[in-house]
Amino acid sequence: MGENTGMSEHIPTVGFVSLGCPKALTDSELILTQLRAEGYETSKTYAGADLVIVNTCGFIDDAVKESLDTIGEALAANGKVIVTGCLGAKAGEGGGNLVRQIHPKVLAVTGPHATQEVMDAVHLHVPKPHDPFIDLVPAYGVKLTPRHYAYLKISEGCNHRCSFCIIPSMRGDLVSRPIGDVLNEARALFESGVKELLVISQDTSAYGVDVKYRTGFFDGQPVKTRMLDLCERLGQIAEPYGAWVRLHYVYPYPHVDDVVPLMASGRVLPYLDVPFQHAHPDVLRRMKRPASGERNLERLVRWREICPEIVVRSTFIAGFPGETEAEFETLLDFLREARIDRAGCFAYSPVEGAAANELPGLLPQAEREARRARFMEVAEAVSIAKLRERVGATMQVLVDSAPALGRKGGVGRSYADAPEIDGTVRLLPPEKASKTLKVGEFTRARIVAAEGHDLVGVPI
Ligand code: SF4
């Protein structure tokens, strides 16, 4: 071919490593989208890259270590490293920047949610390619998750000050994204083939509090920046695509009651990820939890009256400083009575910089671990009993994996399972030999067994 193929022109390549939670993943996606829009190549390896970006996590000590190790690895393998993400915002001893103290050779360090700053640093060290391939970037951006599900971040930061958490000190107070932007992004994602949208934030029920529920616009129509309006609209937008909308990180405030009818009517999935953390009012108070004065059990009972299919996932902390045996027993009783479908539990572990470190009554690590184990025993019994109740039912399943067109079966998830954190539905070969399964499509399945945290179904 006679035209300039660019053979003499080196296309700059940026290695990208994404660590951390789904919220960090959406930051990574924004940066990757921008890089691709400007014509950079991206890769998952350090070798051969012109520089490496490490998106870090700084939430728990293990994650800090993993992030620092990865930065060290990238420096050794490549030498040119830009650090972004939660750990980048963390102070080290004496108040300086922690990452810079440990790895003084990094080129730049930013906190989370800093696409522009990261891009500025990239431009400085690896100039923009001459001819941006803007057209190569799909309208929905670059997603790191499989094509059929995507995370939608609706806000950044948090107004609460839970005593065990350092997120607000790293990410700042709540900043809600404009409702019009959020809804447009949702529609673009569905248009690009996304079948499941996972709404994330630090506190989804607080959406819009910072902007006093300001009225924004979507499709020329006014919409309030508020959880209920957001869920209604997302449900409407998802409907023509037959797609799911799943809500994460919802606190049990009274106004969430208004969202439950949307679940009953099928607008959003009857799935609530509510991080309760504990059930005893005194422990909740020491934790400084939002909605700690609410009657969580009564609230759950009411939600289930309105929408009996509702599935509740939650996380808890066992062995919080000062937790008495009686307080812990209250937590176990709550778990049994509330019949939490999916419960995760951490043994309390001090996080550097968290206010809870000052609380009296730190329990010995062995006791914290023992309580976690006791908790998980009850949680598993509840979860397994609930899963068994599904045997014989027919469920809609979103297919995540289906080798050979699913003739030998595959793996999917029902409305009760969020990707990566919950169980799955193991799909057996379809009942009819002519039926095939495809990743990212729905199938109906008759549930024939429960296996640990998973179900087994026959596609019909
Ligand atoms: S609600 Fe509490 S635990 Fe969650 S991010 Fe805010 S301060 Fe941290």
Short mmCIF file of C-alpha atoms and ligand atoms in Angstrom, two decimals:
data_model
loop_
_atom_site.label_atom_id
_atom_site.label_comp_id
_atom_site.label_asym_id
_atom_site.label_seq_id
_atom_site.Cartn_x
_atom_site.Cartn_y
_atom_site.Cartn_z
CA MET A 1 0.00 0.00 0.00
CA GLY A 2 1.35 3.33 -1.04
CA GLU A 3 0.00 5.47 1.75
CA ASN A 4 1.86 6.24 4.93
CA THR A 5 1.27 3.17 7.07
CA GLY A 6 2.99 4.74 10.01
CA MET A 7 5.73 2.13 9.98
CA SER A 8 8.32 4.72 10.85
CA GLU A 9 6.07 6.22 13.50
CA HIS A 10 6.21 4.59 16.90
CA ILE A 11 2.79 4.29 18.50
CA PRO A 12 3.26 5.06 22.18
CA THR A 13 2.10 2.27 24.44
CA VAL A 14 0.96 2.64 28.01
CA GLY A 15 0.94 -0.38 30.32
CA PHE A 16 -1.98 -0.34 32.72
CA VAL A 17 -2.44 -2.22 35.96
CA SER A 18 -5.77 -1.86 37.75
CA LEU A 19 -5.98 -2.92 41.39
CA GLY A 20 -8.79 -2.47 43.84
CA CYS A 21 -12.54 -2.36 43.96
CA PRO A 22 -15.16 -1.87 41.24
CA LYS A 23 -15.09 1.86 41.98
CA ALA A 24 -11.41 1.97 41.09
CA LEU A 25 -12.21 -0.05 37.99
CA THR A 26 -14.43 2.70 36.64
CA ASP A 27 -11.59 5.20 37.15
CA SER A 28 -9.37 2.84 35.15
CA GLU A 29 -11.94 2.68 32.41
CA LEU A 30 -12.10 6.47 32.15
CA ILE A 31 -8.31 6.74 31.88
CA LEU A 32 -8.06 3.89 29.36
CA THR A 33 -10.82 5.42 27.27
CA GLN A 34 -8.97 8.74 27.22
CA LEU A 35 -5.67 7.10 26.32
CA ARG A 36 -7.27 5.22 23.45
CA ALA A 37 -9.10 8.36 22.33
CA GLU A 38 -5.78 10.16 22.06
CA GLY A 39 -4.23 7.35 20.05
CA TYR A 40 -2.12 5.60 22.67
CA GLU A 41 -1.94 1.83 22.60
CA THR A 42 -2.65 0.19 25.94
CA SER A 43 -1.37 -3.08 27.26
CA LYS A 44 -1.60 -5.16 30.38
CA THR A 45 2.14 -5.80 30.57
CA TYR A 46 5.09 -3.64 31.56
CA ALA A 47 7.57 -4.89 28.99
CA GLY A 48 7.60 -2.91 25.78
CA ALA A 49 5.39 -0.17 27.23
CA ASP A 50 6.65 3.42 27.13
CA LEU A 51 5.35 3.94 30.62
CA VAL A 52 3.14 2.19 33.13
CA ILE A 53 0.14 3.50 35.06
CA VAL A 54 -0.74 1.70 38.29
CA ASN A 55 -4.23 2.37 39.65
CA THR A 56 -3.91 1.53 43.32
CA CYS A 57 -6.11 0.65 46.26
CA GLY A 58 -5.42 1.91 49.75
CA PHE A 59 -8.34 0.61 51.73
CA ILE A 60 -6.95 -2.21 53.84
CA ASP A 61 -3.39 -2.94 54.76
CA ASP A 62 -3.16 -5.96 52.44
CA ALA A 63 -4.28 -3.84 49.50
CA VAL A 64 -1.71 -1.17 50.40
CA LYS A 65 1.01 -3.80 50.36
CA GLU A 66 -0.18 -5.26 47.06
CA SER A 67 -0.25 -1.78 45.51
CA LEU A 68 3.22 -0.84 46.77
CA ASP A 69 4.63 -4.17 45.56
CA THR A 70 3.08 -3.67 42.12
CA ILE A 71 4.59 -0.19 41.85
CA GLY A 72 8.00 -1.64 42.78
CA GLU A 73 7.60 -4.37 40.16
CA ALA A 74 6.60 -1.86 37.48
CA LEU A 75 9.58 0.35 38.36
CA ALA A 76 11.95 -2.60 38.14
CA ALA A 77 10.51 -3.89 34.86
CA ASN A 78 9.84 -0.62 33.09
CA GLY A 79 11.21 2.32 35.06
CA LYS A 80 8.59 4.91 34.06
CA VAL A 81 5.62 4.71 36.39
CA ILE A 82 2.63 6.94 37.14
CA VAL A 83 0.58 6.10 40.21
CA THR A 84 -3.09 6.96 40.62
CA GLY A 85 -5.96 5.82 42.86
CA CYS A 86 -6.70 5.73 46.57
CA LEU A 87 -3.19 4.93 47.72
CA GLY A 88 -1.90 7.94 45.81
CA ALA A 89 -3.88 10.18 48.19
CA LYS A 90 -2.50 8.61 51.30
CA ALA A 91 -0.03 10.35 53.59
CA GLY A 92 3.00 8.56 54.89
CA GLU A 93 4.94 9.06 58.08
CA GLY A 94 5.54 12.71 58.83
CA GLY A 95 2.74 13.77 56.47
CA GLY A 96 4.48 13.45 53.08
CA ASN A 97 3.05 11.36 50.26
CA LEU A 98 3.31 7.67 51.13
CA VAL A 99 3.94 6.43 47.60
CA ARG A 100 6.65 9.02 47.01
CA GLN A 101 8.30 8.16 50.30
CA ILE A 102 8.54 4.48 49.43
CA HIS A 103 9.09 4.77 45.68
CA PRO A 104 10.75 8.17 45.08
CA LYS A 105 11.38 7.26 41.42
CA VAL A 106 7.75 7.35 40.33
CA LEU A 107 7.07 10.05 37.74
CA ALA A 108 3.78 11.30 39.16
CA VAL A 109 1.28 10.45 41.88
CA THR A 110 -2.41 11.38 41.90
CA GLY A 111 -5.37 10.46 44.07
CA PRO A 112 -8.50 8.67 42.81
CA HIS A 113 -10.82 10.12 40.18
CA ALA A 114 -8.08 12.14 38.50
CA THR A 115 -8.24 11.30 34.79
CA GLN A 116 -7.06 14.74 33.73
CA GLU A 117 -4.08 14.84 36.09
CA VAL A 118 -3.05 11.37 34.96
CA MET A 119 -3.34 12.39 31.32
CA ASP A 120 -1.27 15.52 31.97
CA ALA A 121 1.47 13.36 33.46
CA VAL A 122 1.29 10.95 30.51
CA HIS A 123 1.60 13.84 28.02
CA LEU A 124 4.64 15.15 29.85
CA HIS A 125 6.54 11.88 29.71
CA VAL A 126 5.22 10.24 26.54
CA PRO A 127 3.94 12.85 24.09
CA LYS A 128 0.61 12.33 22.39
CA PRO A 129 0.78 10.47 19.10
CA HIS A 130 0.40 12.64 16.07
CA ASP A 131 -2.80 11.28 14.67
CA PRO A 132 -5.40 10.47 17.27
CA PHE A 133 -7.52 7.42 16.46
CA ILE A 134 -10.56 8.98 17.99
CA ASP A 135 -12.89 7.03 15.74
CA LEU A 136 -11.59 3.76 17.09
CA VAL A 137 -13.03 4.42 20.50
CA PRO A 138 -16.57 3.18 20.85
CA ALA A 139 -19.12 5.67 22.22
CA TYR A 140 -19.38 3.70 25.46
CA GLY A 141 -15.62 3.88 26.15
CA VAL A 142 -13.30 1.05 27.03
CA LYS A 143 -14.63 -1.39 29.59
CA LEU A 144 -12.51 -3.72 31.66
CA THR A 145 -15.41 -5.95 32.60
CA PRO A 146 -16.87 -8.44 30.12
CA ARG A 147 -19.06 -6.74 27.58
CA HIS A 148 -22.37 -7.86 28.98
CA TYR A 149 -22.09 -6.22 32.36
CA ALA A 150 -20.77 -2.82 33.35
CA TYR A 151 -20.42 -0.67 36.43
CA LEU A 152 -22.04 2.74 36.50
CA LYS A 153 -20.52 5.08 39.05
CA ILE A 154 -23.05 7.66 40.17
CA SER A 155 -21.02 9.57 42.74
CA GLU A 156 -17.65 9.85 44.32
CA GLY A 157 -16.73 10.28 47.98
CA CYS A 158 -18.85 10.03 51.10
CA ASN A 159 -20.37 12.33 53.71
CA HIS A 160 -20.27 9.73 56.48
CA ARG A 161 -17.43 9.20 58.86
CA CYS A 162 -17.62 5.55 59.86
CA SER A 163 -14.96 5.08 62.48
CA PHE A 164 -13.31 2.07 60.77
CA CYS A 165 -13.13 3.66 57.33
CA ILE A 166 -10.63 6.02 55.72
CA ILE A 167 -12.38 6.41 52.37
CA PRO A 168 -13.72 9.93 53.09
CA SER A 169 -10.24 11.11 54.03
CA MET A 170 -8.93 9.76 50.73
CA ARG A 171 -11.82 10.50 48.41
CA GLY A 172 -13.43 13.49 50.09
CA ASP A 173 -17.10 14.30 50.63
CA LEU A 174 -19.91 13.11 48.39
CA VAL A 175 -19.92 14.53 44.89
CA SER A 176 -22.86 13.30 42.80
CA ARG A 177 -22.42 13.08 39.07
CA PRO A 178 -25.02 15.06 37.12
CA ILE A 179 -28.10 12.91 36.54
CA GLY A 180 -28.12 13.68 32.80
CA ASP A 181 -24.53 12.38 32.42
CA VAL A 182 -25.32 9.25 34.42
CA LEU A 183 -28.44 8.44 32.38
CA ASN A 184 -26.71 9.13 29.07
CA GLU A 185 -23.87 6.83 30.06
CA ALA A 186 -26.39 4.13 31.03
CA ARG A 187 -28.11 4.37 27.66
CA ALA A 188 -24.79 4.25 25.79
CA LEU A 189 -23.86 1.14 27.74
CA PHE A 190 -27.12 -0.62 26.90
CA GLU A 191 -26.72 0.40 23.27
CA SER A 192 -23.28 -1.17 23.27
CA GLY A 193 -24.71 -4.51 24.37
CA VAL A 194 -24.56 -4.33 28.15
CA LYS A 195 -27.23 -6.56 29.68
CA GLU A 196 -26.57 -5.83 33.32
CA LEU A 197 -25.81 -2.45 34.81
CA LEU A 198 -24.32 -2.36 38.30
CA VAL A 199 -24.93 0.96 40.02
CA ILE A 200 -22.08 1.79 42.38
CA SER A 201 -20.98 4.59 44.70
CA GLN A 202 -19.99 4.77 48.37
CA ASP A 203 -23.61 5.40 49.36
CA THR A 204 -26.16 5.01 46.59
CA SER A 205 -29.05 6.10 48.82
CA ALA A 206 -27.34 9.47 49.34
CA TYR A 207 -27.26 10.29 45.63
CA GLY A 208 -27.97 13.98 45.09
CA VAL A 209 -27.75 15.05 48.75
CA ASP A 210 -24.73 17.25 47.96
CA VAL A 211 -26.55 19.12 45.18
CA LYS A 212 -29.83 19.33 47.14
CA TYR A 213 -31.49 16.96 44.65
CA ARG A 214 -30.96 19.51 41.90
CA THR A 215 -33.07 19.12 38.77
CA GLY A 216 -31.06 18.06 35.75
CA PHE A 217 -32.10 17.13 32.23
CA PHE A 218 -32.25 13.92 30.27
CA ASP A 219 -33.65 13.83 26.75
CA GLY A 220 -34.81 17.41 27.26
CA GLN A 221 -36.92 16.47 30.27
CA PRO A 222 -36.33 17.54 33.87
CA VAL A 223 -35.16 14.81 36.27
CA LYS A 224 -34.18 15.21 39.90
CA THR A 225 -30.73 14.12 41.09
CA ARG A 226 -32.25 11.65 43.56
CA MET A 227 -32.09 7.90 44.11
CA LEU A 228 -35.76 7.22 43.37
CA ASP A 229 -35.75 9.23 40.13
CA LEU A 230 -32.47 7.66 39.10
CA CYS A 231 -33.82 4.13 39.62
CA GLU A 232 -37.09 4.90 37.81
CA ARG A 233 -35.26 6.29 34.81
CA LEU A 234 -32.65 3.54 34.72
CA GLY A 235 -35.46 0.97 34.75
CA GLN A 236 -37.18 2.75 31.85
CA ILE A 237 -33.97 3.00 29.85
CA ALA A 238 -33.10 -0.67 30.44
CA GLU A 239 -36.52 -2.00 29.48
CA PRO A 240 -36.31 -1.94 25.66
CA TYR A 241 -32.94 -3.70 25.90
CA GLY A 242 -34.32 -6.34 28.26
CA ALA A 243 -31.41 -5.49 30.55
CA TRP A 244 -30.97 -5.70 34.31
CA VAL A 245 -30.26 -2.85 36.72
CA ARG A 246 -28.68 -3.87 40.01
CA LEU A 247 -28.15 -1.56 42.99
CA HIS A 248 -25.09 -1.68 45.22
CA TYR A 249 -24.25 0.05 48.52
CA VAL A 250 -27.70 1.10 49.62
CA TYR A 251 -28.21 2.18 53.23
CA PRO A 252 -31.47 1.35 54.96
CA TYR A 253 -32.88 4.88 55.07
CA PRO A 254 -36.66 5.36 55.10
CA HIS A 255 -36.64 6.81 51.57
CA VAL A 256 -35.32 3.50 50.21
CA ASP A 257 -38.83 2.16 50.94
CA ASP A 258 -39.95 4.05 47.82
CA VAL A 259 -37.49 2.16 45.62
CA VAL A 260 -38.76 -1.27 46.67
CA PRO A 261 -42.01 -1.01 44.62
CA LEU A 262 -39.79 -0.53 41.54
CA MET A 263 -38.26 -3.88 42.40
CA ALA A 264 -41.68 -5.46 42.83
CA SER A 265 -42.71 -4.19 39.39
CA GLY A 266 -39.52 -5.50 37.76
CA ARG A 267 -38.07 -2.09 36.88
CA VAL A 268 -34.90 -2.77 38.84
CA LEU A 269 -33.71 -6.14 40.14
CA PRO A 270 -35.12 -7.16 43.52
CA TYR A 271 -31.59 -7.23 44.89
CA LEU A 272 -30.24 -4.95 47.57
CA ASP A 273 -26.64 -4.71 48.62
CA VAL A 274 -26.94 -3.15 52.07
CA PRO A 275 -23.72 -2.93 54.07
CA PHE A 276 -25.21 -3.36 57.57
CA GLN A 277 -21.83 -4.06 59.25
CA HIS A 278 -23.52 -4.87 62.57
CA ALA A 279 -26.91 -5.16 64.24
CA HIS A 280 -26.39 -4.04 67.81
CA PRO A 281 -27.23 -0.35 68.25
CA ASP A 282 -24.28 0.33 70.57
CA VAL A 283 -21.77 -1.21 68.17
CA LEU A 284 -23.34 0.67 65.26
CA ARG A 285 -22.99 3.86 67.25
CA ARG A 286 -19.34 3.18 67.96
CA MET A 287 -18.91 2.48 64.27
CA LYS A 288 -20.68 5.80 63.52
CA ARG A 289 -22.72 4.07 60.87
CA PRO A 290 -25.26 5.89 58.71
CA ALA A 291 -28.86 4.92 59.46
CA SER A 292 -27.70 3.28 62.69
CA GLY A 293 -30.83 4.42 64.50
CA GLU A 294 -33.11 2.79 61.95
CA ARG A 295 -34.96 -0.36 62.76
CA ASN A 296 -33.26 -2.52 60.23
CA LEU A 297 -35.11 -5.73 60.91
CA GLU A 298 -38.53 -4.10 60.68
CA ARG A 299 -37.44 -2.30 57.56
CA LEU A 300 -36.38 -5.57 55.91
CA VAL A 301 -39.65 -7.24 56.86
CA ARG A 302 -41.55 -4.34 55.26
CA TRP A 303 -39.46 -4.50 52.10
CA ARG A 304 -40.15 -8.21 51.81
CA GLU A 305 -43.86 -7.62 52.27
CA ILE A 306 -43.82 -5.26 49.30
CA CYS A 307 -41.46 -7.43 47.26
CA PRO A 308 -41.15 -11.02 48.51
CA GLU A 309 -38.43 -11.95 45.98
CA ILE A 310 -36.03 -9.39 47.36
CA VAL A 311 -32.53 -10.75 47.91
CA VAL A 312 -30.31 -9.01 50.43
CA ARG A 313 -26.54 -9.08 50.33
CA SER A 314 -24.61 -7.50 53.13
CA THR A 315 -21.23 -7.27 54.78
CA PHE A 316 -20.47 -7.30 58.49
CA ILE A 317 -17.57 -6.80 60.84
CA ALA A 318 -17.03 -9.26 63.69
CA GLY A 319 -14.96 -8.38 66.75
CA PHE A 320 -15.21 -4.58 66.50
CA PRO A 321 -13.41 -2.89 69.44
CA GLY A 322 -15.43 -3.33 72.61
CA GLU A 323 -17.86 -5.85 71.09
CA THR A 324 -19.20 -7.94 73.96
CA GLU A 325 -20.30 -11.54 73.62
CA ALA A 326 -23.91 -10.34 74.06
CA GLU A 327 -23.53 -7.75 71.31
CA PHE A 328 -22.07 -10.39 69.03
CA GLU A 329 -24.97 -12.73 69.82
CA THR A 330 -27.36 -9.94 68.78
CA LEU A 331 -25.58 -9.89 65.43
CA LEU A 332 -26.03 -13.65 65.01
CA ASP A 333 -29.72 -13.37 65.94
CA PHE A 334 -30.17 -10.60 63.38
CA LEU A 335 -28.56 -12.75 60.72
CA ARG A 336 -30.96 -15.62 61.45
CA GLU A 337 -34.06 -13.45 61.72
CA ALA A 338 -33.29 -11.17 58.80
CA ARG A 339 -32.44 -14.23 56.70
CA ILE A 340 -29.71 -12.37 54.83
CA ASP A 341 -29.26 -14.21 51.55
CA ARG A 342 -25.61 -13.41 51.05
CA ALA A 343 -23.51 -12.27 53.98
CA GLY A 344 -19.81 -11.57 53.99
CA CYS A 345 -17.87 -10.95 57.18
CA PHE A 346 -14.50 -9.47 58.00
CA ALA A 347 -12.75 -10.00 61.30
CA TYR A 348 -12.11 -6.45 62.51
CA SER A 349 -8.66 -5.29 61.53
CA PRO A 350 -7.30 -1.84 62.31
CA VAL A 351 -6.76 0.35 59.27
CA GLU A 352 -4.01 2.93 59.51
CA GLY A 353 -5.51 6.37 60.02
CA ALA A 354 -9.00 5.16 61.06
CA ALA A 355 -10.69 6.70 64.11
CA ALA A 356 -11.68 3.25 65.43
CA ASN A 357 -8.03 2.62 66.30
CA GLU A 358 -8.50 4.95 69.27
CA LEU A 359 -11.47 3.01 70.66
CA PRO A 360 -10.89 1.01 73.82
CA GLY A 361 -11.43 -2.73 73.98
CA LEU A 362 -9.48 -4.09 71.00
CA LEU A 363 -10.15 -7.83 71.06
CA PRO A 364 -7.32 -10.31 70.58
CA GLN A 365 -6.94 -11.28 66.95
CA ALA A 366 -7.74 -14.93 67.71
CA GLU A 367 -11.09 -13.88 69.22
CA ARG A 368 -11.92 -11.64 66.25
CA GLU A 369 -11.17 -14.51 63.89
CA ALA A 370 -13.17 -16.94 66.01
CA ARG A 371 -16.20 -14.64 65.89
CA ARG A 372 -15.87 -14.31 62.16
CA ALA A 373 -15.85 -18.10 61.85
CA ARG A 374 -18.94 -18.37 64.09
CA PHE A 375 -20.65 -15.71 62.02
CA MET A 376 -19.87 -17.47 58.74
CA GLU A 377 -21.24 -20.74 60.07
CA VAL A 378 -24.62 -19.13 60.73
CA ALA A 379 -24.50 -17.11 57.51
CA GLU A 380 -23.83 -20.19 55.43
CA ALA A 381 -26.62 -22.16 57.05
CA VAL A 382 -29.08 -19.31 56.31
CA SER A 383 -27.83 -18.89 52.76
CA ILE A 384 -27.91 -22.60 51.96
CA ALA A 385 -31.43 -22.96 53.36
CA LYS A 386 -32.57 -20.06 51.20
CA LEU A 387 -30.90 -21.47 48.11
CA ARG A 388 -32.56 -24.86 48.67
CA GLU A 389 -35.95 -23.15 48.59
CA ARG A 390 -35.26 -22.32 44.96
CA VAL A 391 -35.00 -25.92 43.82
CA GLY A 392 -37.92 -26.58 41.46
CA ALA A 393 -38.30 -22.91 40.49
CA THR A 394 -37.67 -21.49 37.03
CA MET A 395 -35.30 -18.54 36.93
CA GLN A 396 -34.00 -16.15 34.35
CA VAL A 397 -30.23 -16.58 34.04
CA LEU A 398 -27.70 -14.31 32.37
CA VAL A 399 -25.06 -16.49 30.72
CA ASP A 400 -21.44 -15.63 31.66
CA SER A 401 -19.72 -18.58 30.07
CA ALA A 402 -20.90 -21.11 27.49
CA PRO A 403 -18.16 -23.03 25.70
CA ALA A 404 -19.22 -24.81 22.50
CA LEU A 405 -22.50 -22.84 22.37
CA GLY A 406 -23.44 -24.27 25.73
CA ARG A 407 -24.15 -27.73 24.42
CA LYS A 408 -22.38 -29.13 27.45
CA GLY A 409 -23.75 -26.42 29.70
CA GLY A 410 -22.14 -23.29 31.07
CA VAL A 411 -22.24 -20.80 33.94
CA GLY A 412 -24.62 -17.94 34.55
CA ARG A 413 -26.21 -15.86 37.26
CA SER A 414 -29.75 -15.14 38.35
CA TYR A 415 -31.03 -11.82 39.72
CA ALA A 416 -29.83 -13.05 43.11
CA ASP A 417 -26.16 -13.11 42.11
CA ALA A 418 -24.03 -10.05 41.43
CA PRO A 419 -20.91 -10.80 39.39
CA GLU A 420 -17.74 -11.62 41.26
CA ILE A 421 -19.19 -11.37 44.77
CA ASP A 422 -22.13 -13.78 44.88
CA GLY A 423 -22.75 -17.32 43.67
CA THR A 424 -23.55 -18.60 40.21
CA VAL A 425 -25.99 -20.88 38.46
CA ARG A 426 -24.19 -23.87 36.98
CA LEU A 427 -25.99 -24.69 33.79
CA LEU A 428 -26.34 -28.30 32.71
CA PRO A 429 -26.70 -29.20 29.02
CA PRO A 430 -29.98 -27.75 27.73
CA GLU A 431 -33.09 -29.89 27.83
CA LYS A 432 -33.61 -29.61 24.07
CA ALA A 433 -30.65 -30.61 21.92
CA SER A 434 -31.42 -27.71 19.55
CA LYS A 435 -31.04 -25.05 22.26
CA THR A 436 -27.79 -23.13 22.43
CA LEU A 437 -26.42 -20.74 25.04
CA LYS A 438 -24.53 -17.55 24.33
CA VAL A 439 -22.48 -15.37 26.65
CA GLY A 440 -24.35 -12.16 27.45
CA GLU A 441 -27.78 -13.60 26.65
CA PHE A 442 -30.53 -14.67 28.97
CA THR A 443 -31.92 -18.16 29.26
CA ARG A 444 -34.59 -19.60 31.48
CA ALA A 445 -33.43 -22.45 33.67
CA ARG A 446 -35.21 -24.94 35.88
CA ILE A 447 -33.33 -25.16 39.15
CA VAL A 448 -32.59 -28.77 40.02
CA ALA A 449 -30.15 -28.52 42.91
CA ALA A 450 -28.29 -26.25 45.31
CA GLU A 451 -24.53 -26.78 45.65
CA GLY A 452 -22.84 -24.73 48.36
CA HIS A 453 -23.34 -21.09 47.40
CA ASP A 454 -24.44 -21.95 43.88
CA LEU A 455 -27.46 -23.37 42.13
CA VAL A 456 -27.61 -25.94 39.36
CA GLY A 457 -30.12 -25.47 36.55
CA VAL A 458 -31.25 -27.00 33.29
CA PRO A 459 -31.75 -24.44 30.48
CA ILE A 460 -35.27 -24.76 29.07
S1 SF4 B 1 -20.46 4.99 54.44
FE1 SF4 B 1 -18.90 4.68 56.00
S2 SF4 B 1 -17.84 2.81 55.33
FE2 SF4 B 1 -18.92 3.61 53.56
S3 SF4 B 1 -17.44 4.94 52.52
FE3 SF4 B 1 -18.66 6.24 53.87
S4 SF4 B 1 -17.45 6.34 55.73
FE4 SF4 B 1 -16.67 4.59 54.58
#
